[in-house]
C-alpha positions as a printed NumPy array, in Angstrom:
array([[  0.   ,   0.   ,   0.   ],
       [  1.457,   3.061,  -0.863],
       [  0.273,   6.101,   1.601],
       [ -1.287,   8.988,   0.355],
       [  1.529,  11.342,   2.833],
       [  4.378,  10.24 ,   0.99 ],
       [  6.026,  11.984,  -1.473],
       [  6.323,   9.373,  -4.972],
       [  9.987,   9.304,  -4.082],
       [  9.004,   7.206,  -0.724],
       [  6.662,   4.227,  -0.748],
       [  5.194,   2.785,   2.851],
       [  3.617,  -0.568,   3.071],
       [  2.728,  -3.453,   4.867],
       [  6.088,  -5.469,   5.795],
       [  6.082,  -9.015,   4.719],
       [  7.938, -12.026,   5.472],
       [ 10.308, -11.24 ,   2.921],
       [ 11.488,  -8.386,   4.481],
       [ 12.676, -10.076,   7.44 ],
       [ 16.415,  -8.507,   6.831],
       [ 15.205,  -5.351,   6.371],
       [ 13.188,  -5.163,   9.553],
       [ 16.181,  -6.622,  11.247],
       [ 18.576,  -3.503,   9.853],
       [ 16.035,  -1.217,  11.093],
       [ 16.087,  -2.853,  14.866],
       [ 19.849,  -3.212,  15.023],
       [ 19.978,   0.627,  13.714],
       [ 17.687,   1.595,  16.005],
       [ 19.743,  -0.356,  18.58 ],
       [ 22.751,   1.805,  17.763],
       [ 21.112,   4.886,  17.649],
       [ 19.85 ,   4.44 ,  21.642],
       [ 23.249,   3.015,  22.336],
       [ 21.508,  -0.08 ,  22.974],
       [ 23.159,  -2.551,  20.555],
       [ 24.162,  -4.595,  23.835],
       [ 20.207,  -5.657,  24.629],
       [ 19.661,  -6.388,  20.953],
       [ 18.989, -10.216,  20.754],
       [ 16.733, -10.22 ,  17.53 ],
       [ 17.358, -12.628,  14.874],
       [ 15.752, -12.985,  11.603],
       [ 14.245, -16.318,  12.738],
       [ 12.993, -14.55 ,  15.645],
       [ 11.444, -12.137,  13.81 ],
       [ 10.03 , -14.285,  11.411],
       [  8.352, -16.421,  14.494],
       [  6.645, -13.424,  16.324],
       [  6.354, -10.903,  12.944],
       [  4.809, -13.597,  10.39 ],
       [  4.14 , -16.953,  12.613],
       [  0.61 , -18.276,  13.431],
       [  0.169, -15.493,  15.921],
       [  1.642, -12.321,  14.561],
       [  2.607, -10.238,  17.529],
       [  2.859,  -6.95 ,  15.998],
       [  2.59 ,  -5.174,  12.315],
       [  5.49 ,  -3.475,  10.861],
       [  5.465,  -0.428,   8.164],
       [  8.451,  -0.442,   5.847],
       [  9.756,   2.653,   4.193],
       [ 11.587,   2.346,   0.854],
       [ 12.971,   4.73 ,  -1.5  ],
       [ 13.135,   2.19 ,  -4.751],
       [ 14.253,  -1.14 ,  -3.271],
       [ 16.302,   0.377,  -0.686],
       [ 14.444,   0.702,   3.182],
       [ 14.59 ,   3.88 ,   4.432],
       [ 12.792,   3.211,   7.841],
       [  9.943,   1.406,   9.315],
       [  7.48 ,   1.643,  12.329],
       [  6.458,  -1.349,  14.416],
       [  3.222,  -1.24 ,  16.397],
       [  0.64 ,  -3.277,  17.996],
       [ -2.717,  -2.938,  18.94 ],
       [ -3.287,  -2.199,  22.802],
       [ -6.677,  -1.25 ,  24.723],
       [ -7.487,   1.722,  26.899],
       [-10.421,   0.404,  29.668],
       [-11.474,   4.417,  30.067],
       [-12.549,   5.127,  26.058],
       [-13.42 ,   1.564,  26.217],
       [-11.527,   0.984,  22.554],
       [ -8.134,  -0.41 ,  21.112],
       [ -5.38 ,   1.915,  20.247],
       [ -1.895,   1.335,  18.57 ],
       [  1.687,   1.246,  20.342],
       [  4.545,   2.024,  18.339],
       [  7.046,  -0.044,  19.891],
       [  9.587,   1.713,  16.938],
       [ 10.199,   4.214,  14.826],
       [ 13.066,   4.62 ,  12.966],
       [ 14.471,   5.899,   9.543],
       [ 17.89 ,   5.659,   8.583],
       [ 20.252,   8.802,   9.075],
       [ 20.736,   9.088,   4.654],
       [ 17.045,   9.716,   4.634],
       [ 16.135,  11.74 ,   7.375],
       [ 15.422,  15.143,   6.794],
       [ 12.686,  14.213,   3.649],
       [  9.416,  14.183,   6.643],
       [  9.794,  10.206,   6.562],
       [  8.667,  10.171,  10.19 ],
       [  5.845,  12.67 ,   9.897],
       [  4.783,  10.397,   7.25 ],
       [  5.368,   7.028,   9.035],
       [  3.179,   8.517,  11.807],
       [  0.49 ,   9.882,   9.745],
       [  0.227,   6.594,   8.602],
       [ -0.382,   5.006,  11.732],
       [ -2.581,   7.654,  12.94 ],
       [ -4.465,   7.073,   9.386],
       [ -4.699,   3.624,  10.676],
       [ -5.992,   4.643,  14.082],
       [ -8.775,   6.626,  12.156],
       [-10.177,   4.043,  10.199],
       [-10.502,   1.694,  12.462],
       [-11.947,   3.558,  15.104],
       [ -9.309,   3.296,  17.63 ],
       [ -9.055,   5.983,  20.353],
       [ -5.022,   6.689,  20.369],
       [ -1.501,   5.921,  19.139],
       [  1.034,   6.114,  21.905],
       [  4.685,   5.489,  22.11 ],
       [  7.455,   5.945,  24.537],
       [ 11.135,   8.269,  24.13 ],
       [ 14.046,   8.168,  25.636],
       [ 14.247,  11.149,  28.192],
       [ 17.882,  12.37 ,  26.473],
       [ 16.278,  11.733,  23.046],
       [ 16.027,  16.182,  22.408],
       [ 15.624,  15.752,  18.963],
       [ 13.002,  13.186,  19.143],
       [ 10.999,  14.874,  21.821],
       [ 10.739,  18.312,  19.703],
       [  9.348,  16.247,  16.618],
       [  7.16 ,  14.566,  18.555],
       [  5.712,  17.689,  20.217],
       [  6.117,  19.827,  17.04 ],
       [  3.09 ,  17.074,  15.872],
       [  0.92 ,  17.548,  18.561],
       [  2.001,  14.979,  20.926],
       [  2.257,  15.29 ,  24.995],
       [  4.144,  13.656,  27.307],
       [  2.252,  11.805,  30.104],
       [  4.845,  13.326,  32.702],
       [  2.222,  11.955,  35.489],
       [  3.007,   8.216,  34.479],
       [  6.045,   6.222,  34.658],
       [  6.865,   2.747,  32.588],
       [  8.008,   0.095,  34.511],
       [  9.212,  -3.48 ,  32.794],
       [  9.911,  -6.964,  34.358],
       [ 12.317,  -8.332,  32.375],
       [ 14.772, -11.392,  32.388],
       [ 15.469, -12.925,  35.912],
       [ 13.348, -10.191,  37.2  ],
       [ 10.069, -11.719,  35.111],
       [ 10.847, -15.929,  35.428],
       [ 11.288, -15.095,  39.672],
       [  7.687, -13.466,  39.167],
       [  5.841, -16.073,  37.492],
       [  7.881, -18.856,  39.404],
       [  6.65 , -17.424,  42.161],
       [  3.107, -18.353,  41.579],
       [  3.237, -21.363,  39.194]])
């Protein structure tokens, strides 16, 4: 699907399991970006399990510029309990530092709140790293607050099999 936000030089549309190496670029260049590269455990297998497998975990949105990728999103549908309907999380965002500059994210998140829209969900939400400047003034320069009254906590690792050990 090609969206109607981006410019005929830039295509966006559905990732598929083809693509598994390109999504995998995007994560470990992500990674890098948020000096993260040492928590990075994807593999393409992985990927291709969780992405594309009997029960796809999430949906991913590949940019290209011809049959290079430029970027991608990768979101999943969540549920708010107050406006009693699903939303989307984008878990990702990213868009390689040769094409930044062109509105690729503007149009990566129009897309997903395009999404949102049609399918009558009641928000797209997402999470940035608190030393992330750059990120935090696009983000806000689209309309978007921060929820400085919540915090995200994660159980993780031994943190998450001492939980559920704890009551299997």
């Amino acid at each position: 699907m090609t969206s109607p936000n981006a410019s005929p030089e830039y295509t966006l549309r559905a990732a598929t399991p083809a693509d598994v190496p390109a999504i995998l670029r995007c994560i470990q260049g992500l990674a890098e970006y948020e000096r993260l590269t040492h928590q990075c455990v994807a593999t393409e297998a992985l990927l291709r399990e969780t992405l594309f497998g009997a029960t796809p975990a999430a949906t991913v949105v590949l940019a290209t510029k011809g049959d290079e990728t430029a970027g991608f999103a990768l979101w999943f549908r969540n549920y708010s309990t107050f406006l009693a309907r699903p939303g989307i999380f984008l878990e990702d965002l990213f868009v390689f530092p040769a094409h930044r500059g062109h509105g690729l994210g503007r149009r990566l998140l129009a897309h997903l709140a395009s999404t949102a829209v049609e399918r009558g969900y009641g928000r797209v939400e997402w999470n940035v790293l608190d030393w992330n400047v750059d990120a935090i003034g696009f983000y806000e320069s689209l309309g978007a607050v921060p929820l400085s009254d919540w915090n995200t906590y994660r159980l993780t690792g031994d943190s998450l099999a001492s939980l559920a050990a704890a009551f299997a």
